[in-house]
Coordinates of C-alpha atoms in Angstrom, one line a residue:
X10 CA -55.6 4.3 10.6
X11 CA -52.8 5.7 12.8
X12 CA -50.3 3.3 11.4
X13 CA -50.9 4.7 7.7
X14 CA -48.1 7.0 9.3
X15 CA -45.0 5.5 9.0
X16 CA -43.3 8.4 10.8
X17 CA -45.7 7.4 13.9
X18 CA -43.8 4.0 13.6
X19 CA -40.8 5.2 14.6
X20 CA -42.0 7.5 17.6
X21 CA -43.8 4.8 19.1
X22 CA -41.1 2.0 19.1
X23 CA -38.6 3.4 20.9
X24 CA -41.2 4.6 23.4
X25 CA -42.5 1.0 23.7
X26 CA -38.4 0.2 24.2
X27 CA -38.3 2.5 27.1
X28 CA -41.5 1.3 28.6
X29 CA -40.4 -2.4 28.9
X30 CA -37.3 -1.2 30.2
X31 CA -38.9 0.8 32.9
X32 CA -40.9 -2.6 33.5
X33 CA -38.1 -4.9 33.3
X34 CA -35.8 -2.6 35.9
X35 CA -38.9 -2.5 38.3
X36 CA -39.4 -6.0 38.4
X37 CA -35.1 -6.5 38.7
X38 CA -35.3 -4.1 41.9
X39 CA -38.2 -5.9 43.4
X40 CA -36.3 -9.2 42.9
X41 CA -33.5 -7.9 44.8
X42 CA -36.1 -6.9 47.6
X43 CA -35.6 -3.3 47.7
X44 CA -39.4 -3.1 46.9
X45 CA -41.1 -6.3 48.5
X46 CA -43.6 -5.3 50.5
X47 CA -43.8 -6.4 54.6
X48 CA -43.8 -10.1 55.4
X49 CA -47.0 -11.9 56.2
X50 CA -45.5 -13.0 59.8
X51 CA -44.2 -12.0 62.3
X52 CA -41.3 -13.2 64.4
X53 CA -40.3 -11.9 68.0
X54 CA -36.4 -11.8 67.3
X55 CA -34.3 -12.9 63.9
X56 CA -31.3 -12.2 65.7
X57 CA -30.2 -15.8 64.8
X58 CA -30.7 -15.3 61.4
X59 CA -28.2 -13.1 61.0
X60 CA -25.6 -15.6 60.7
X61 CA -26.7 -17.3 57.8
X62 CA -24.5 -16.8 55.3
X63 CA -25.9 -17.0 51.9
X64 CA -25.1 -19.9 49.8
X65 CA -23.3 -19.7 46.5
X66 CA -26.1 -21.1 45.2
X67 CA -28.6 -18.5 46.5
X68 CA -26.5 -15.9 45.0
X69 CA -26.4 -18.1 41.3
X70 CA -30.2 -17.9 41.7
X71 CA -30.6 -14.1 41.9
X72 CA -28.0 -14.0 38.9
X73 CA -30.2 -16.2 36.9
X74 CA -33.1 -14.3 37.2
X75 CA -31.2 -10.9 36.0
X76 CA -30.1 -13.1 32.8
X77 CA -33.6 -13.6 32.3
X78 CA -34.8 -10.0 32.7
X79 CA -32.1 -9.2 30.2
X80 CA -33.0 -11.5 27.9
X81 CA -36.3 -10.4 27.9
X82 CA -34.6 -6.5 27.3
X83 CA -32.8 -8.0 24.1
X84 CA -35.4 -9.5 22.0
X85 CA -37.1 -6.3 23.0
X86 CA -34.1 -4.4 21.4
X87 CA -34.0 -7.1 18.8
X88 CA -38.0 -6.3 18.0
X89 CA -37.0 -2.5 17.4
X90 CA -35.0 -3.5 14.4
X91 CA -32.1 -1.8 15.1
X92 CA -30.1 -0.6 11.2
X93 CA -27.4 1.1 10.5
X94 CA -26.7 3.2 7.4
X95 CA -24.6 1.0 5.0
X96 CA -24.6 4.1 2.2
X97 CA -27.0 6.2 -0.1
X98 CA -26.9 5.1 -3.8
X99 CA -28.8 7.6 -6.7
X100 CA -31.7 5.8 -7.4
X101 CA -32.4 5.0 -11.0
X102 CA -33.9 8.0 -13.1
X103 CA -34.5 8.8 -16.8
X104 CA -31.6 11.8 -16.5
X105 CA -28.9 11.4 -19.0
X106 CA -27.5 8.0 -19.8
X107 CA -23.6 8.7 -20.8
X108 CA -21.2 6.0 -23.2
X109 CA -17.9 6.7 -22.7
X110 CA -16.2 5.8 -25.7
X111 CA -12.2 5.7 -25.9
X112 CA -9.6 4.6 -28.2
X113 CA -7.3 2.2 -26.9
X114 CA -5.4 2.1 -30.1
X115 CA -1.5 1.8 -30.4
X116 CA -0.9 5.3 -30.7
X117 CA -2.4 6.0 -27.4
X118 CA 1.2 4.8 -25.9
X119 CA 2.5 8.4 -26.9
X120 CA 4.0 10.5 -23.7
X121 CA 3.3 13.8 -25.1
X122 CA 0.0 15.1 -22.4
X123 CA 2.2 15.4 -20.1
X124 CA 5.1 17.7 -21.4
X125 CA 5.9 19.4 -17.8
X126 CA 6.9 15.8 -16.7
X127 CA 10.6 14.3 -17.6
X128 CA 10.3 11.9 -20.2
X129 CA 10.6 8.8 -18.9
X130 CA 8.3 10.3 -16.2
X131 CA 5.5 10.8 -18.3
X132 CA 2.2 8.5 -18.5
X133 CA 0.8 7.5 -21.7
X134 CA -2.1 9.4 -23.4
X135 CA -4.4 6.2 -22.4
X136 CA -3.1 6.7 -18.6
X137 CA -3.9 10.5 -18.5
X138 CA -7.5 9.6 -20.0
X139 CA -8.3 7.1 -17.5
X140 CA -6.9 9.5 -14.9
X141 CA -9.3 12.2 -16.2
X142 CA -12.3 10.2 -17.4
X143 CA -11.9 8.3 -13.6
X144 CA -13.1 12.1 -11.7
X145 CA -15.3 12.7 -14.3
X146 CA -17.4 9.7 -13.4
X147 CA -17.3 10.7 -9.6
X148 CA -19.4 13.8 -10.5
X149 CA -21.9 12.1 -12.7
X150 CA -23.6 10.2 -9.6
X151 CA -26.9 10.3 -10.8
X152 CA -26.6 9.3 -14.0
X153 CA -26.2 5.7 -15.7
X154 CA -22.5 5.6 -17.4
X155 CA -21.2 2.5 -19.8
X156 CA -17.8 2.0 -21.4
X157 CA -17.0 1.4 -25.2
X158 CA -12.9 0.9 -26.5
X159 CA -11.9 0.4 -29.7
X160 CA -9.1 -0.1 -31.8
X161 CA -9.4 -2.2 -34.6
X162 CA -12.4 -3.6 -33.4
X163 CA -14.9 -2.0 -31.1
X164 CA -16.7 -3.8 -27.8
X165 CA -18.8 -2.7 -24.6
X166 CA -16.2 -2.4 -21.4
X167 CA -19.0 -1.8 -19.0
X168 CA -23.0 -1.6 -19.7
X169 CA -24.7 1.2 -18.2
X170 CA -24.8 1.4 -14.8
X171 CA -25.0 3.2 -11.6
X172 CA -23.1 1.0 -9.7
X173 CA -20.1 3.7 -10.5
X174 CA -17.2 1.6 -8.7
X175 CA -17.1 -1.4 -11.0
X176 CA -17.3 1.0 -13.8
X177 CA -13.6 2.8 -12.9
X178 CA -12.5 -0.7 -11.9
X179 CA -13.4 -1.7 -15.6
X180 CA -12.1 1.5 -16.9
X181 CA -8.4 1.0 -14.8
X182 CA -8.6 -2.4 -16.8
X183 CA -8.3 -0.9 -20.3
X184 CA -4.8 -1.3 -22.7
X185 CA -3.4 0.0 -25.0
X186 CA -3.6 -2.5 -28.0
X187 CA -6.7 -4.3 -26.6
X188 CA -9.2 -4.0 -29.3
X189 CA -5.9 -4.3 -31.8
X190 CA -3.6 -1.4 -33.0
X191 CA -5.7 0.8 -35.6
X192 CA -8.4 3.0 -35.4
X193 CA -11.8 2.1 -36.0
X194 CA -13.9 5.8 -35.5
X195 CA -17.2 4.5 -36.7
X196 CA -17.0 1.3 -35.4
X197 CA -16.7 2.7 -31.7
X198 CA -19.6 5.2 -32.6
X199 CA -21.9 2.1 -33.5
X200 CA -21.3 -0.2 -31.1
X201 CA -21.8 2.7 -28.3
X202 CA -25.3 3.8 -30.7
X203 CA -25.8 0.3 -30.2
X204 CA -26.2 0.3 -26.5
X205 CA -27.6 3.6 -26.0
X206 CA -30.9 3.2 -28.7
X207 CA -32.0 0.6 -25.4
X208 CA -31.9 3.5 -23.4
X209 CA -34.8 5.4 -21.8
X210 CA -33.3 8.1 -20.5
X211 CA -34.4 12.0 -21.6
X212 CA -30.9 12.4 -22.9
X213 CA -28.7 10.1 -24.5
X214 CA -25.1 11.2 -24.8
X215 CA -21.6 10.4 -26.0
X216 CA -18.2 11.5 -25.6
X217 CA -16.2 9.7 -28.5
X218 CA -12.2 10.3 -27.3
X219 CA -9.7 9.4 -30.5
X220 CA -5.8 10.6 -31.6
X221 CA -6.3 9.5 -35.0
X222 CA -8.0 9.0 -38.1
X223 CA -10.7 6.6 -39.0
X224 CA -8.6 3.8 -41.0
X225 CA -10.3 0.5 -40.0
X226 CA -13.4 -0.9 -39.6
X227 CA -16.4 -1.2 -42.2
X228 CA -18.5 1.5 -40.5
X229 CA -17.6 6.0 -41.6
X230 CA -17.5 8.1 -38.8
X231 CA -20.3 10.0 -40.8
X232 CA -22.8 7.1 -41.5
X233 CA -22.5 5.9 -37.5
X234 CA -23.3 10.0 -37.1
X235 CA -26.3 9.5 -39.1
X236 CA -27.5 6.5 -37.1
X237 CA -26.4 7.7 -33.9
X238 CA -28.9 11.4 -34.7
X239 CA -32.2 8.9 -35.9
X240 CA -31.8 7.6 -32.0
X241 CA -31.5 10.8 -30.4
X242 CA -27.9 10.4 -29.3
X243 CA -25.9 13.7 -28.9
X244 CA -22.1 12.7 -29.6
X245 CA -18.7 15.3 -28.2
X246 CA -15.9 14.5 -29.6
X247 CA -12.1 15.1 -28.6
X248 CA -9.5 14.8 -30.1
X249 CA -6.3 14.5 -27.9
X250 CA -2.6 14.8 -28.5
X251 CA 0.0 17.4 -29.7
X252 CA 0.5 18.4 -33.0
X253 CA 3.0 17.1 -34.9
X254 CA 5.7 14.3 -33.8
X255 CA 4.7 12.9 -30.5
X256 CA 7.3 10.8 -28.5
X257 CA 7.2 7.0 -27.6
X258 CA 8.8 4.8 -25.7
X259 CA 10.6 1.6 -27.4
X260 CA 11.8 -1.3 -25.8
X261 CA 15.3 -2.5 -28.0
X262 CA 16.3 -5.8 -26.9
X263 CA 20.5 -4.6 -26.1
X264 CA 20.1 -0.9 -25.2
X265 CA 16.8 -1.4 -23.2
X266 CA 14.3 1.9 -23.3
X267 CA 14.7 4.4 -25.5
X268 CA 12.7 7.3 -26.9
X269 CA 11.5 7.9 -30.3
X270 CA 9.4 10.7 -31.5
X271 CA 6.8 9.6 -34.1
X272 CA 4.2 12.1 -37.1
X273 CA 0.6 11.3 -35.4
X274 CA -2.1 13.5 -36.8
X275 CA -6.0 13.7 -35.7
X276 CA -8.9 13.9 -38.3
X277 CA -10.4 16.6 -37.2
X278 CA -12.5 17.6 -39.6
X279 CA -14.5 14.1 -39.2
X280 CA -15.0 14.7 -35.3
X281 CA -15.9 18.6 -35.7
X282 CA -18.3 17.0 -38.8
X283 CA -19.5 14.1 -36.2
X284 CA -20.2 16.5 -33.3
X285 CA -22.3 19.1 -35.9
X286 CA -24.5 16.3 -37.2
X287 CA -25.8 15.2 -33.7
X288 CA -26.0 18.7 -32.0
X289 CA -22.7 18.0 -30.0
X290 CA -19.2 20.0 -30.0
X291 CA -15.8 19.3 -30.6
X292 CA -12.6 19.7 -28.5
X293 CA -9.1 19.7 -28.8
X294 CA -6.8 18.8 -26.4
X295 CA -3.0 19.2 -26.1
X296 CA -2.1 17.9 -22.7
X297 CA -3.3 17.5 -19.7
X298 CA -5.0 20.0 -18.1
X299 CA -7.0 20.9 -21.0
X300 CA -8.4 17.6 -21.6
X301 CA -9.9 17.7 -17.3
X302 CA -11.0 21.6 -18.7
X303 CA -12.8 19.4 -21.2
X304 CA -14.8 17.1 -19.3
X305 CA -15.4 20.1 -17.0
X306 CA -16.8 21.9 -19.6
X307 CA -19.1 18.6 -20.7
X308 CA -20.1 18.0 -17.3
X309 CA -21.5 21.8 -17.1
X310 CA -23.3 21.0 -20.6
X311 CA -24.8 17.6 -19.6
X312 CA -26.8 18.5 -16.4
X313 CA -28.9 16.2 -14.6
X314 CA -32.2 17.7 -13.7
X315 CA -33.9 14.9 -11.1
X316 CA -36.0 15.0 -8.1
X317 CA -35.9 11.3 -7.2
X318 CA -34.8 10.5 -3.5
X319 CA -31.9 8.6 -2.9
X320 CA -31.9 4.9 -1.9
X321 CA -30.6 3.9 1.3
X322 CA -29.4 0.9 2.4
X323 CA -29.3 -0.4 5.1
X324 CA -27.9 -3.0 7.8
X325 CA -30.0 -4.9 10.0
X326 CA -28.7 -5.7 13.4
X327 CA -31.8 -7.6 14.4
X328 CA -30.1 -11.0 14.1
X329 CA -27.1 -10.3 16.6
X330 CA -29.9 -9.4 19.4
X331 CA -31.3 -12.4 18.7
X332 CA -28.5 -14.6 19.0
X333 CA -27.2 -13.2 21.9
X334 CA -30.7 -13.6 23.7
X335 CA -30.7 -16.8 22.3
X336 CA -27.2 -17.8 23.7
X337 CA -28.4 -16.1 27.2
X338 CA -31.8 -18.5 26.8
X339 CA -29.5 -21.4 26.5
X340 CA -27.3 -20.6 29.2
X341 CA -30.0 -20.7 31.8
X342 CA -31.7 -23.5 30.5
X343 CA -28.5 -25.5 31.5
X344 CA -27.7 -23.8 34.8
X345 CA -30.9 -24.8 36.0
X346 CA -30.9 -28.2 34.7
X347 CA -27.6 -28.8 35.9
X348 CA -26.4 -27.0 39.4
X349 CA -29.8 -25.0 40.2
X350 CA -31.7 -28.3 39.4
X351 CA -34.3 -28.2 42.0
X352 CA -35.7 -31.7 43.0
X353 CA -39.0 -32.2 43.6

């Protein structure tokens, strides 16, 4: 059948929109007389018709029925389904599926990422990650992203998802302190192996984001390595921060803000270890512009290969056509009832 086409749909309702309106502006012009054809009599002189004057009533009738011609044209408009685009969205594929897992622990408060900053200038190393991990995101648009913090504990920010916004509102919601003060490596590892096992994605991948050393939780960074290579799941690792003393902030309760510099030291032997095990890499980085070289590099590493169209959605406008024909409907209905009533 013709109609199996659904490009033929499209061509032939806009030319059925034109033809009514052709229609609907012959029939407007033929009520205005301009093509009534010759009276049936004849008279031997109107001249003393001329002074008629039409009524305001006569003129409110020739009004009405142009309302009702272009009510007609609306609910033909409405019957095109006019849309407009509201926005295309990836659709869902079986590309990568990414866990972003980040340490919100206390020593991410340190102010040393961003050395070419005064001090009291500088953002902490959890501000500079969400910062970084934030235009990371934006580039992954095809693939499914979730969120996993951990400090002393470890707990799913954000499943994965496409819908990309509520995952960098989520991510602009994480603290420092928030899943407690330590650092819990393989607890993070397992509760982000945890979510990703589900997946059915081609590629299941992790990027594990720490300044410290494993000293909580009941889970090694090793063993969670172990489980997270039986699922498949491919884990980078980076460790972030100077080396050496970092400096921090400290609020005193008489002399306000002040600035004291603090040993922090990253385990990296146990993310280089974790990142061999599951056929991932390690990185190191020292302020701020290596860490966005970092995810660059990732991103380049992690490519999504999909030929699934985008979804669009979009807006129907049907309904406003049909309320304002609807309104228009109503209008005439009382005009004619009320001051065009005709008796019988």
């Amino acid at each position: 059948m013709v109609f199996s086409h659904i490009w033929l749909f499209w061509i032939l309702v806009p030319l059925w929109v034109i033809l009514s309106t052709i229609w609907l502006l012959f029939r407007l012009f033929e009520s205005r007389g301009k093509l009534q054809r010759s009276a049936a009599l004849a008279y031997s002189n109107i001249a003393k018709f001329n002074y008629i004057k039409s009524t305001w009533r006569y003129k409110l009738s020739f009004y009405i029925k142009t309302l009702r011609l272009l009510t007609l044209l609306v609910l033909m408009l409405a019957m095109a389904r006019p849309q407009s685009v509201l926005g295309i969205r990836p659709a869902s594929t079986l590309g990568i599926d990414i866990i972003l897992t980040v340490d919100t622990s206390g020593s991410m408060k340190a102010l040393d990422l961003d050395s070419d900053r005064p001090i009291y200038n500088r953002r902490t190393r959890l501000q500079v990650v969400k910062d970084v991990v934030a235009q990371f995101i934006k580039k992954r648009n095809q693939d499914q992203i979730g969120l996993v913090v951990f400090g002393v504990e470890a707990f799913l920010q954000c499943p994965l998802t496409l819908d990309h916004h509520i995952l960098t509102v989520l991510l602009d919601r994480m603290q420092n302190g928030m899943a407690g003060e330590a650092t819990a490596i393989g607890s993070g590892i397992g509760a982000a192996v945890n979510r990703l096992k589900k997946s059915k994605a081609k590629s299941r991948v992790m990027v594990l984001l720490t300044d410290g050393i494993n000293n909580a939780g009941p889970l090694s960074p090793m063993l969670a390595a172990e489980i997270a290579k039986t699922f498949d799941v491919k884990i980078y690792t980076i460790g972030v921060g100077t080396r050496g003393e970092a400096p921090f902030i400290v609020e005193q309760p008489f002399f306000g803000k002040s600035i004291v510099y603090d040993e922090v030291s990253i385990d990296e032997d146990a993310l280089r270890e974790v990142a061999n095990i599951t056929g991932g890499e390690y990185f190191r980085a020292e302020n701020t512009k290596s860490l966005e070289n970092i995810y660059k590099q990732i991103d380049k590493l992690e490519k999504s290969q999909s030929d699934t169209p985008a979804i669009i959605d979009y807006d129907e406008h049907a309904p406003v056509f049909i309320g304002i024909a609807l309104a228009m409907l109503i209008f005439e209905i009382l005009i004619l009832g009320t001051w065009l009533r005709r008796l019988p």
